[in-house]
Amino acid sequence: MPPRKPRTNGIERAFQILECLVELGDSATAYQIAKRIGAPLSTIYETIALLERMEVLRRSGGEGKYFLGPRLLFYGLAYTSQMEEEDIYRHEADALSRASGENVQICIRDGDFMVVAAMVEAGDHFHISSRPGSRTPLNWSASGRLLIGHLTPEERAEIFARATPSATGRALVDPDALEKACAEAWEQGYCIQIAESDFAVACIAAPVKDADGTCRATISLVVPETTAAEKGERLSRLVMASARNIEKALGWQPATWARRPDAS
């Protein structure tokens, strides 16, 4: 007899529904959610009804569709109000955007994905498809490689074994090539990725490391491919200086502020 699958409890099911809607980025019916997460439809109906009563979900889009509800905003605001880090990240992202004239993103890790946690736009001259809250596989981006740079080669290999192709077809998926690229980026303290997740878009990222050397986040410039080719080295120095400044402001490094290089 095959082993019985562990039963999913109600709390886990509720989070699966929330994760599903976040990944979809749009409202969905109970049937669509049940099919996507592989859960019994009756259970999904029951959980959605509870989450709707609690305003964690709301009806949206008609035709029996649901999306994230207003109560989640209060939870999010309560969380961010306690985060000293957020103000420091935002301050340095603003400074980096002014110094470089480019768009800046702060990214964090969520399992096998990189999540855009915050963004500062330099203007409307260059459109970026990845907005705050969007998630992409770790192997698609410069930030993704750095976010797991502190892990052991064995731990990274396990993650890279699940690598998926990008829409451009240019993202690395070979585990050995990914491990080599990750190790090199971690050693040099920055990573440049060009057109791997989006056509004609480049990312120049640096890790923000805590006192134990764990990558807590990345700060990155998202620029046109041509800009990375022309000014990649200078912009890399800018990004690394911003990462060091964040670490020092949070007490993870000695409090000597990095001089911001010239981005011209």
mmCIF file of C-alpha atoms in Angstrom:
data_model
loop_
_atom_site.group_PDB
_atom_site.id
_atom_site.type_symbol
_atom_site.label_atom_id
_atom_site.label_comp_id
_atom_site.label_asym_id
_atom_site.label_seq_id
_atom_site.Cartn_x
_atom_site.Cartn_y
_atom_site.Cartn_z
ATOM 1 C CA MET A 1 0.000 0.000 0.000
ATOM 2 C CA PRO A 2 1.467 3.425 -0.934
ATOM 3 C CA PRO A 3 2.141 5.757 1.999
ATOM 4 C CA ARG A 4 -0.702 8.106 2.824
ATOM 5 C CA LYS A 5 -0.084 11.735 1.964
ATOM 6 C CA PRO A 6 0.007 14.028 5.004
ATOM 7 C CA ARG A 7 -3.251 15.888 5.460
ATOM 8 C CA THR A 8 -3.156 19.623 4.857
ATOM 9 C CA ASN A 9 -4.625 21.551 7.788
ATOM 10 C CA GLY A 10 -6.891 24.575 7.468
ATOM 11 C CA ILE A 11 -4.191 27.171 8.101
ATOM 12 C CA GLU A 12 -1.907 25.658 5.474
ATOM 13 C CA ARG A 13 -4.796 25.563 3.006
ATOM 14 C CA ALA A 14 -5.589 29.224 3.639
ATOM 15 C CA PHE A 15 -1.994 30.190 2.901
ATOM 16 C CA GLN A 16 -2.030 28.059 -0.241
ATOM 17 C CA ILE A 17 -5.035 30.051 -1.467
ATOM 18 C CA LEU A 18 -3.324 33.364 -0.719
ATOM 19 C CA GLU A 19 -0.109 32.202 -2.427
ATOM 20 C CA CYS A 20 -2.106 31.074 -5.449
ATOM 21 C CA LEU A 21 -3.760 34.483 -5.858
ATOM 22 C CA VAL A 22 -0.439 36.278 -5.417
ATOM 23 C CA GLU A 23 1.156 34.104 -8.091
ATOM 24 C CA LEU A 24 -1.765 34.628 -10.466
ATOM 25 C CA GLY A 25 -1.781 38.368 -9.834
ATOM 26 C CA ASP A 26 -5.516 38.393 -10.534
ATOM 27 C CA SER A 27 -8.851 37.245 -9.150
ATOM 28 C CA ALA A 28 -9.869 33.600 -9.555
ATOM 29 C CA THR A 29 -12.803 31.293 -8.895
ATOM 30 C CA ALA A 30 -12.800 28.569 -6.260
ATOM 31 C CA TYR A 31 -12.604 26.002 -9.062
ATOM 32 C CA GLN A 32 -9.560 27.683 -10.625
ATOM 33 C CA ILE A 33 -7.821 27.855 -7.255
ATOM 34 C CA ALA A 34 -8.636 24.230 -6.390
ATOM 35 C CA LYS A 35 -7.326 23.029 -9.731
ATOM 36 C CA ARG A 36 -4.129 25.066 -9.464
ATOM 37 C CA ILE A 37 -3.174 23.906 -5.973
ATOM 38 C CA GLY A 38 -4.570 20.372 -6.317
ATOM 39 C CA ALA A 39 -7.069 20.581 -3.470
ATOM 40 C CA PRO A 40 -10.645 19.293 -3.092
ATOM 41 C CA LEU A 41 -13.132 21.854 -4.363
ATOM 42 C CA SER A 42 -15.372 21.447 -1.302
ATOM 43 C CA THR A 43 -12.454 22.308 0.989
ATOM 44 C CA ILE A 44 -11.561 25.385 -1.070
ATOM 45 C CA TYR A 45 -15.163 26.635 -1.002
ATOM 46 C CA GLU A 46 -15.224 26.249 2.780
ATOM 47 C CA THR A 47 -11.879 28.007 3.309
ATOM 48 C CA ILE A 48 -12.707 30.838 0.914
ATOM 49 C CA ALA A 49 -16.009 31.445 2.717
ATOM 50 C CA LEU A 50 -14.152 31.770 6.026
ATOM 51 C CA LEU A 51 -11.488 34.073 4.560
ATOM 52 C CA GLU A 52 -14.168 36.240 2.968
ATOM 53 C CA ARG A 53 -16.002 36.631 6.289
ATOM 54 C CA MET A 54 -12.699 37.743 7.839
ATOM 55 C CA GLU A 55 -12.086 40.189 4.919
ATOM 56 C CA VAL A 56 -8.858 38.399 4.047
ATOM 57 C CA LEU A 57 -10.441 37.726 0.651
ATOM 58 C CA ARG A 58 -13.043 39.735 -1.252
ATOM 59 C CA ARG A 59 -15.199 39.173 -4.298
ATOM 60 C CA SER A 60 -13.528 40.756 -7.293
ATOM 61 C CA GLY A 61 -14.039 40.560 -11.044
ATOM 62 C CA GLY A 62 -17.514 39.006 -10.947
ATOM 63 C CA GLU A 63 -18.442 35.455 -11.892
ATOM 64 C CA GLY A 64 -17.667 34.095 -8.442
ATOM 65 C CA LYS A 65 -14.068 35.315 -8.444
ATOM 66 C CA TYR A 66 -12.038 36.287 -5.373
ATOM 67 C CA PHE A 67 -8.910 38.286 -4.673
ATOM 68 C CA LEU A 68 -6.940 39.550 -1.672
ATOM 69 C CA GLY A 69 -9.012 41.469 0.832
ATOM 70 C CA PRO A 70 -8.576 44.722 2.769
ATOM 71 C CA ARG A 71 -7.579 43.100 6.055
ATOM 72 C CA LEU A 72 -4.267 42.073 4.503
ATOM 73 C CA LEU A 73 -3.414 45.759 4.101
ATOM 74 C CA PHE A 74 -3.721 46.290 7.864
ATOM 75 C CA TYR A 75 -1.474 43.301 8.511
ATOM 76 C CA GLY A 76 1.071 44.632 6.044
ATOM 77 C CA LEU A 77 1.035 48.128 7.510
ATOM 78 C CA ALA A 78 1.442 46.750 11.024
ATOM 79 C CA TYR A 79 4.429 44.723 9.854
ATOM 80 C CA THR A 80 6.167 47.538 8.010
ATOM 81 C CA SER A 81 5.595 50.003 10.863
ATOM 82 C CA GLN A 82 7.888 47.848 12.993
ATOM 83 C CA MET A 83 10.610 47.604 10.393
ATOM 84 C CA GLU A 84 13.481 49.994 10.954
ATOM 85 C CA GLU A 85 15.128 48.318 7.994
ATOM 86 C CA GLU A 86 12.506 49.518 5.522
ATOM 87 C CA ASP A 87 13.334 53.202 6.028
ATOM 88 C CA ILE A 88 17.047 52.521 5.668
ATOM 89 C CA TYR A 89 16.575 50.524 2.495
ATOM 90 C CA ARG A 90 14.283 53.192 1.067
ATOM 91 C CA HIS A 91 16.673 56.027 1.929
ATOM 92 C CA GLU A 92 19.604 54.304 0.248
ATOM 93 C CA ALA A 93 17.514 53.273 -2.774
ATOM 94 C CA ASP A 94 16.464 56.908 -3.245
ATOM 95 C CA ALA A 95 20.094 58.016 -2.969
ATOM 96 C CA LEU A 96 21.254 55.386 -5.458
ATOM 97 C CA SER A 97 18.559 56.358 -7.945
ATOM 98 C CA ARG A 98 19.547 60.023 -7.729
ATOM 99 C CA ALA A 99 23.247 59.215 -8.111
ATOM 100 C CA SER A 100 22.781 56.879 -11.069
ATOM 101 C CA GLY A 101 19.703 58.348 -12.730
ATOM 102 C CA GLU A 102 18.348 54.796 -12.968
ATOM 103 C CA ASN A 103 15.595 52.627 -11.498
ATOM 104 C CA VAL A 104 16.405 50.840 -8.236
ATOM 105 C CA GLN A 105 14.925 47.692 -6.741
ATOM 106 C CA ILE A 106 15.240 46.039 -3.341
ATOM 107 C CA CYS A 107 14.733 42.285 -3.598
ATOM 108 C CA ILE A 108 14.362 39.479 -1.062
ATOM 109 C CA ARG A 109 14.136 35.704 -1.270
ATOM 110 C CA ASP A 110 10.983 33.609 -0.978
ATOM 111 C CA GLY A 111 11.922 29.957 -1.383
ATOM 112 C CA ASP A 112 12.926 29.343 -4.986
ATOM 113 C CA PHE A 113 11.862 32.859 -5.979
ATOM 114 C CA MET A 114 13.155 36.406 -5.866
ATOM 115 C CA VAL A 115 10.566 38.974 -4.770
ATOM 116 C CA VAL A 116 10.692 42.697 -5.548
ATOM 117 C CA ALA A 117 10.157 44.228 -2.098
ATOM 118 C CA ALA A 118 10.516 47.915 -3.034
ATOM 119 C CA MET A 119 11.256 50.054 -6.054
ATOM 120 C CA VAL A 120 12.350 53.608 -6.818
ATOM 121 C CA GLU A 121 11.723 54.839 -10.346
ATOM 122 C CA ALA A 122 14.006 57.434 -11.862
ATOM 123 C CA GLY A 123 11.417 58.514 -14.427
ATOM 124 C CA ASP A 124 9.208 57.214 -17.186
ATOM 125 C CA HIS A 125 11.953 56.856 -19.788
ATOM 126 C CA PHE A 126 12.380 53.128 -19.207
ATOM 127 C CA HIS A 127 9.577 50.686 -18.424
ATOM 128 C CA ILE A 128 10.134 47.800 -16.002
ATOM 129 C CA SER A 129 7.706 44.900 -15.951
ATOM 130 C CA SER A 130 8.742 43.611 -12.505
ATOM 131 C CA ARG A 131 6.871 45.672 -9.919
ATOM 132 C CA PRO A 132 6.886 45.424 -6.093
ATOM 133 C CA GLY A 133 5.402 42.088 -5.124
ATOM 134 C CA SER A 134 6.334 40.333 -8.353
ATOM 135 C CA ARG A 135 8.255 37.070 -8.112
ATOM 136 C CA THR A 136 10.675 35.431 -10.520
ATOM 137 C CA PRO A 137 12.674 32.204 -10.210
ATOM 138 C CA LEU A 138 16.081 32.673 -8.598
ATOM 139 C CA ASN A 139 17.960 31.483 -11.667
ATOM 140 C CA TRP A 140 16.492 34.257 -13.838
ATOM 141 C CA SER A 141 18.173 37.201 -12.177
ATOM 142 C CA ALA A 142 21.351 38.691 -10.777
ATOM 143 C CA SER A 143 19.637 39.258 -7.440
ATOM 144 C CA GLY A 144 18.430 35.664 -7.361
ATOM 145 C CA ARG A 145 21.956 34.287 -7.555
ATOM 146 C CA LEU A 146 23.211 36.618 -4.841
ATOM 147 C CA LEU A 147 20.320 35.892 -2.481
ATOM 148 C CA ILE A 148 21.581 32.313 -2.077
ATOM 149 C CA GLY A 149 25.269 33.109 -2.421
ATOM 150 C CA HIS A 150 25.907 32.555 1.293
ATOM 151 C CA LEU A 151 24.595 28.971 1.182
ATOM 152 C CA THR A 152 26.839 25.946 0.825
ATOM 153 C CA PRO A 153 27.478 24.582 -2.678
ATOM 154 C CA GLU A 154 25.333 21.570 -1.780
ATOM 155 C CA GLU A 155 22.419 23.757 -0.713
ATOM 156 C CA ARG A 156 22.716 25.864 -3.852
ATOM 157 C CA ALA A 157 22.901 22.747 -6.027
ATOM 158 C CA GLU A 158 19.610 21.511 -4.576
ATOM 159 C CA ILE A 159 17.952 24.823 -5.473
ATOM 160 C CA PHE A 160 19.514 25.033 -8.934
ATOM 161 C CA ALA A 161 18.287 21.518 -9.719
ATOM 162 C CA ARG A 162 14.797 23.086 -9.830
ATOM 163 C CA ALA A 163 15.812 25.878 -12.250
ATOM 164 C CA THR A 164 13.237 26.790 -14.909
ATOM 165 C CA PRO A 165 13.635 28.431 -18.348
ATOM 166 C CA SER A 166 12.817 32.129 -18.762
ATOM 167 C CA ALA A 167 10.629 33.673 -21.445
ATOM 168 C CA THR A 168 13.713 34.984 -23.219
ATOM 169 C CA GLY A 169 15.316 31.549 -23.253
ATOM 170 C CA ARG A 170 18.550 33.131 -21.997
ATOM 171 C CA ALA A 171 18.375 32.363 -18.280
ATOM 172 C CA LEU A 172 20.822 29.704 -17.149
ATOM 173 C CA VAL A 173 19.187 26.400 -16.238
ATOM 174 C CA ASP A 174 22.198 24.081 -16.114
ATOM 175 C CA PRO A 175 22.927 23.476 -12.395
ATOM 176 C CA ASP A 176 26.707 23.401 -12.867
ATOM 177 C CA ALA A 177 26.726 26.653 -14.861
ATOM 178 C CA LEU A 178 24.450 28.275 -12.288
ATOM 179 C CA GLU A 179 26.661 27.172 -9.402
ATOM 180 C CA LYS A 180 29.730 28.596 -11.127
ATOM 181 C CA ALA A 181 27.968 31.902 -11.895
ATOM 182 C CA CYS A 182 26.635 32.131 -8.334
ATOM 183 C CA ALA A 183 30.048 31.460 -6.750
ATOM 184 C CA GLU A 184 31.754 34.026 -8.984
ATOM 185 C CA ALA A 185 29.120 36.692 -8.290
ATOM 186 C CA TRP A 186 29.311 36.108 -4.534
ATOM 187 C CA GLU A 187 33.101 36.302 -4.589
ATOM 188 C CA GLN A 188 33.227 39.578 -6.549
ATOM 189 C CA GLY A 189 30.405 41.161 -4.546
ATOM 190 C CA TYR A 190 28.065 41.986 -7.417
ATOM 191 C CA CYS A 191 26.326 40.389 -10.366
ATOM 192 C CA ILE A 192 25.322 41.683 -13.798
ATOM 193 C CA GLN A 193 22.534 39.902 -15.650
ATOM 194 C CA ILE A 194 21.569 40.960 -19.173
ATOM 195 C CA ALA A 195 18.284 40.047 -20.895
ATOM 196 C CA GLU A 196 17.831 36.766 -19.049
ATOM 197 C CA SER A 197 14.356 37.468 -17.657
ATOM 198 C CA ASP A 198 13.241 40.382 -19.886
ATOM 199 C CA PHE A 199 14.327 41.314 -23.379
ATOM 200 C CA ALA A 200 16.685 44.329 -23.582
ATOM 201 C CA VAL A 201 16.677 44.735 -19.773
ATOM 202 C CA ALA A 202 19.704 44.346 -17.517
ATOM 203 C CA CYS A 203 20.104 44.112 -13.744
ATOM 204 C CA ILE A 204 23.176 45.085 -11.734
ATOM 205 C CA ALA A 205 22.877 43.837 -8.149
ATOM 206 C CA ALA A 206 24.863 43.669 -4.924
ATOM 207 C CA PRO A 207 24.109 41.642 -1.780
ATOM 208 C CA VAL A 208 23.185 43.200 1.539
ATOM 209 C CA LYS A 209 24.744 40.914 4.175
ATOM 210 C CA ASP A 210 24.088 40.781 7.908
ATOM 211 C CA ALA A 211 26.747 40.366 10.578
ATOM 212 C CA ASP A 212 26.808 36.588 10.001
ATOM 213 C CA GLY A 213 27.415 37.013 6.270
ATOM 214 C CA THR A 214 23.896 35.935 5.269
ATOM 215 C CA CYS A 215 22.420 37.733 2.282
ATOM 216 C CA ARG A 216 19.320 39.439 3.655
ATOM 217 C CA ALA A 217 18.396 41.316 0.477
ATOM 218 C CA THR A 218 19.850 42.796 -2.671
ATOM 219 C CA ILE A 219 19.899 46.329 -3.997
ATOM 220 C CA SER A 220 20.012 46.606 -7.754
ATOM 221 C CA LEU A 221 19.831 48.908 -10.736
ATOM 222 C CA VAL A 222 17.448 47.894 -13.513
ATOM 223 C CA VAL A 223 18.682 49.489 -16.713
ATOM 224 C CA PRO A 224 18.519 49.124 -20.500
ATOM 225 C CA GLU A 225 20.819 46.436 -21.887
ATOM 226 C CA THR A 226 22.886 49.074 -23.680
ATOM 227 C CA THR A 227 23.488 50.993 -20.431
ATOM 228 C CA ALA A 228 24.809 47.881 -18.704
ATOM 229 C CA ALA A 229 27.152 47.215 -21.606
ATOM 230 C CA GLU A 230 28.469 50.795 -21.599
ATOM 231 C CA LYS A 231 28.583 51.601 -17.869
ATOM 232 C CA GLY A 232 28.321 48.241 -16.111
ATOM 233 C CA GLU A 233 31.578 48.511 -14.190
ATOM 234 C CA ARG A 234 30.916 52.028 -12.886
ATOM 235 C CA LEU A 235 27.308 51.215 -11.972
ATOM 236 C CA SER A 236 28.474 48.073 -10.179
ATOM 237 C CA ARG A 237 30.670 50.190 -7.909
ATOM 238 C CA LEU A 238 27.692 52.424 -7.150
ATOM 239 C CA VAL A 239 25.479 49.476 -6.241
ATOM 240 C CA MET A 240 28.127 47.882 -4.014
ATOM 241 C CA ALA A 241 28.639 51.171 -2.169
ATOM 242 C CA SER A 242 24.898 51.383 -1.503
ATOM 243 C CA ALA A 243 24.828 47.825 -0.187
ATOM 244 C CA ARG A 244 27.675 48.602 2.220
ATOM 245 C CA ASN A 245 25.906 51.752 3.414
ATOM 246 C CA ILE A 246 22.770 49.753 4.229
ATOM 247 C CA GLU A 247 24.818 47.203 6.157
ATOM 248 C CA LYS A 248 26.537 49.937 8.161
ATOM 249 C CA ALA A 249 23.298 51.774 8.911
ATOM 250 C CA LEU A 250 21.828 48.540 10.280
ATOM 251 C CA GLY A 251 24.900 47.827 12.398
ATOM 252 C CA TRP A 252 26.071 44.856 10.343
ATOM 253 C CA GLN A 253 29.363 46.500 9.319
ATOM 254 C CA PRO A 254 31.714 49.069 10.899
ATOM 255 C CA ALA A 255 30.127 52.512 10.690
ATOM 256 C CA THR A 256 32.349 54.039 8.010
ATOM 257 C CA TRP A 257 30.209 55.157 5.119
ATOM 258 C CA ALA A 258 31.249 54.156 1.621
ATOM 259 C CA ARG A 259 32.118 56.961 -0.744
ATOM 260 C CA ARG A 260 29.633 56.966 -3.587
ATOM 261 C CA PRO A 261 31.540 56.660 -6.897
ATOM 262 C CA ASP A 262 30.876 58.831 -9.910
ATOM 263 C CA ALA A 263 28.273 57.187 -12.160
ATOM 264 C CA SER A 264 29.011 59.271 -15.238
#
